[in-house]
CSV table of C-alpha atoms in Angstrom, one decimal:
chain,number,residue,atom,x,y,z
A,1,UNK,CA,0.2,0.2,0.1
A,2,UNK,CA,1.3,3.4,-0.4
A,3,UNK,CA,-0.3,5.1,2.7
A,4,UNK,CA,1.3,8.7,2.5
A,5,UNK,CA,4.5,8.4,0.4
A,6,UNK,CA,4.8,11.6,-1.5
A,7,UNK,CA,6.1,11.1,-4.2
A,8,UNK,CA,4.8,10.8,-8.2
A,9,UNK,CA,6.2,7.8,-10.0
A,10,UNK,CA,4.9,9.1,-13.4
A,11,UNK,CA,5.0,4.9,-14.3
A,12,UNK,CA,9.2,4.8,-14.7
A,13,UNK,CA,11.5,3.6,-12.7
A,14,UNK,CA,13.4,5.7,-10.1
A,15,UNK,CA,16.1,6.1,-12.6
A,16,UNK,CA,14.3,7.0,-15.4
A,17,UNK,CA,12.3,9.1,-13.1
A,18,UNK,CA,15.1,11.2,-12.1
A,19,UNK,CA,16.6,12.0,-15.2
A,20,UNK,CA,13.5,12.9,-16.7
A,21,UNK,CA,12.9,15.0,-14.0
A,22,UNK,CA,16.7,16.2,-14.3
A,23,UNK,CA,16.3,17.3,-18.0
A,24,UNK,CA,12.6,19.0,-17.5
A,25,UNK,CA,14.3,21.5,-15.2
A,26,UNK,CA,17.6,21.4,-17.1
A,27,UNK,CA,15.2,22.4,-20.0
A,28,UNK,CA,13.3,25.3,-17.8
A,29,UNK,CA,16.1,26.9,-17.0
A,30,UNK,CA,18.0,27.4,-20.4
A,31,UNK,CA,14.2,28.0,-22.0
A,32,UNK,CA,12.7,29.8,-19.1
A,33,UNK,CA,9.4,27.8,-19.9
A,34,UNK,CA,8.7,24.7,-20.7
A,35,UNK,CA,5.2,22.9,-21.7
A,36,UNK,CA,4.4,19.2,-20.8
A,37,UNK,CA,1.9,17.2,-18.2
A,38,UNK,CA,0.1,18.1,-15.5
A,39,UNK,CA,1.9,15.4,-13.2
A,40,UNK,CA,4.8,16.1,-14.8
A,41,UNK,CA,4.9,19.7,-14.3
A,42,UNK,CA,4.5,19.3,-10.8
A,43,UNK,CA,7.3,17.5,-9.9
A,44,UNK,CA,10.0,19.2,-12.0
A,45,UNK,CA,8.5,22.3,-9.7
A,46,UNK,CA,9.2,20.9,-7.0
A,47,UNK,CA,12.7,20.1,-8.6
A,48,UNK,CA,13.2,23.7,-9.4
A,49,UNK,CA,12.4,25.3,-6.3
A,50,UNK,CA,14.6,23.0,-4.1
A,51,UNK,CA,17.6,23.9,-6.9
A,52,UNK,CA,17.1,26.7,-6.6
A,53,UNK,CA,16.6,27.8,-3.6
A,54,UNK,CA,20.4,25.5,-3.5
A,55,UNK,CA,22.1,27.8,-5.9
A,56,UNK,CA,21.2,31.0,-3.9
A,57,UNK,CA,23.9,29.8,-1.9
A,58,UNK,CA,26.3,30.5,-4.4
A,59,UNK,CA,28.8,27.8,-2.8
A,60,UNK,CA,31.3,25.4,-4.3
A,61,UNK,CA,29.0,22.9,-2.2
A,62,UNK,CA,26.1,24.1,-3.7
A,63,UNK,CA,27.0,23.9,-7.2
A,64,UNK,CA,28.6,20.3,-6.8
A,65,UNK,CA,25.8,19.6,-5.5
A,66,UNK,CA,23.5,20.4,-8.7
A,67,UNK,CA,25.8,19.8,-11.0
A,68,UNK,CA,25.0,15.7,-9.5
A,69,UNK,CA,21.1,16.4,-9.9
A,70,UNK,CA,21.1,17.6,-12.4
A,71,UNK,CA,23.9,16.2,-14.5
A,72,UNK,CA,24.8,19.4,-16.3
A,73,UNK,CA,27.5,21.4,-15.0
A,74,UNK,CA,26.7,23.8,-18.5
A,75,UNK,CA,23.7,24.6,-17.1
A,76,UNK,CA,24.1,25.1,-13.3
A,77,UNK,CA,26.3,27.6,-14.4
A,78,UNK,CA,23.5,29.4,-16.5
A,79,UNK,CA,21.7,28.7,-13.3
A,80,UNK,CA,23.8,30.5,-10.5
A,81,UNK,CA,24.4,33.3,-13.8
A,82,UNK,CA,21.4,34.3,-15.1
A,83,UNK,CA,18.4,32.7,-12.9
A,84,UNK,CA,19.7,33.7,-9.2
A,85,UNK,CA,20.5,37.0,-9.1
A,86,UNK,CA,16.6,37.8,-10.6
A,87,UNK,CA,14.9,35.9,-7.8
A,88,UNK,CA,17.2,37.6,-5.1
A,89,UNK,CA,15.1,38.9,-3.2
A,90,UNK,CA,12.5,36.2,-3.0
A,91,UNK,CA,11.8,33.3,-0.7
A,92,UNK,CA,10.0,30.6,-2.6
A,93,UNK,CA,7.8,30.7,-5.0
A,94,UNK,CA,9.9,31.0,-7.6
A,95,UNK,CA,8.3,28.8,-10.3
A,96,UNK,CA,4.5,29.0,-11.7
A,97,UNK,CA,2.2,26.2,-13.0
A,98,UNK,CA,-0.2,27.4,-15.9
A,99,UNK,CA,-2.9,24.7,-17.3
A,100,UNK,CA,-3.3,24.9,-20.6
A,101,UNK,CA,-6.8,24.1,-20.4
A,102,UNK,CA,-5.8,21.9,-23.8
A,103,UNK,CA,-5.6,18.1,-23.9
A,104,UNK,CA,-3.2,16.2,-25.6
A,105,UNK,CA,-4.7,15.0,-28.7
A,106,UNK,CA,-2.7,11.4,-28.7
A,107,UNK,CA,-3.9,10.5,-24.8
A,108,UNK,CA,-6.3,13.2,-23.4
A,109,UNK,CA,-3.2,14.6,-20.8
A,110,UNK,CA,-3.9,17.8,-19.3
A,111,UNK,CA,-1.1,19.8,-20.6
A,112,UNK,CA,0.4,22.3,-18.4
A,113,UNK,CA,3.1,25.4,-18.7
A,114,UNK,CA,5.8,25.7,-16.0
A,115,UNK,CA,7.8,29.1,-15.6
A,116,UNK,CA,9.8,31.5,-13.4
A,117,UNK,CA,8.2,33.9,-12.4
A,118,UNK,CA,9.8,37.5,-13.3
A,119,UNK,CA,12.5,36.0,-15.8
A,120,UNK,CA,10.7,36.2,-19.6
A,121,UNK,CA,11.4,33.2,-21.3
A,122,UNK,CA,13.9,33.0,-24.6
A,123,UNK,CA,11.3,33.8,-27.7
A,124,UNK,CA,12.9,31.9,-30.2
A,125,UNK,CA,13.0,33.6,-33.9
A,126,UNK,CA,12.1,32.0,-37.2
A,127,UNK,CA,14.8,33.0,-40.1
A,128,UNK,CA,13.3,32.9,-43.3
A,129,UNK,CA,14.6,30.4,-45.4
A,130,UNK,CA,16.7,31.4,-48.5
A,131,UNK,CA,16.3,30.1,-51.6
A,132,UNK,CA,17.9,27.2,-51.8
A,133,UNK,CA,16.6,26.3,-55.7
A,134,UNK,CA,18.9,26.2,-58.0
A,135,UNK,CA,18.8,28.2,-61.3
A,136,UNK,CA,19.9,25.3,-64.2
A,137,UNK,CA,21.7,25.6,-66.5
A,138,UNK,CA,20.6,26.6,-70.4
A,139,UNK,CA,20.9,23.5,-72.3
A,140,UNK,CA,23.7,23.2,-74.6
């Protein structure tokens, strides 16, 4: 029986689950906003809050602990350089989960968005495609 267990299993083994949640948090740090299912969003939010609280300490031990959790030294550096300074005056509540009000077409899962509070998301602009059609040479 699973009385009073706190973690969501998400239908995965513990190693797969921790790797997936770490990947979600890394995506949140890189893109500042991620879209996923509601349950995964809540699990990722929990880890993101803990990771940012640890990163605010700014010590070498904190950095090493974050690298062991997220497995991406470059993302940890980005977290400490970009996100931590914005969140210095805030004691918790760094992220929000917004229900998108739509269901995923394949299986009907409720979708949600996780984003940092007070940080603008990265906007990707598409470059117009260059004309790649070659002009054929006239026949001889």
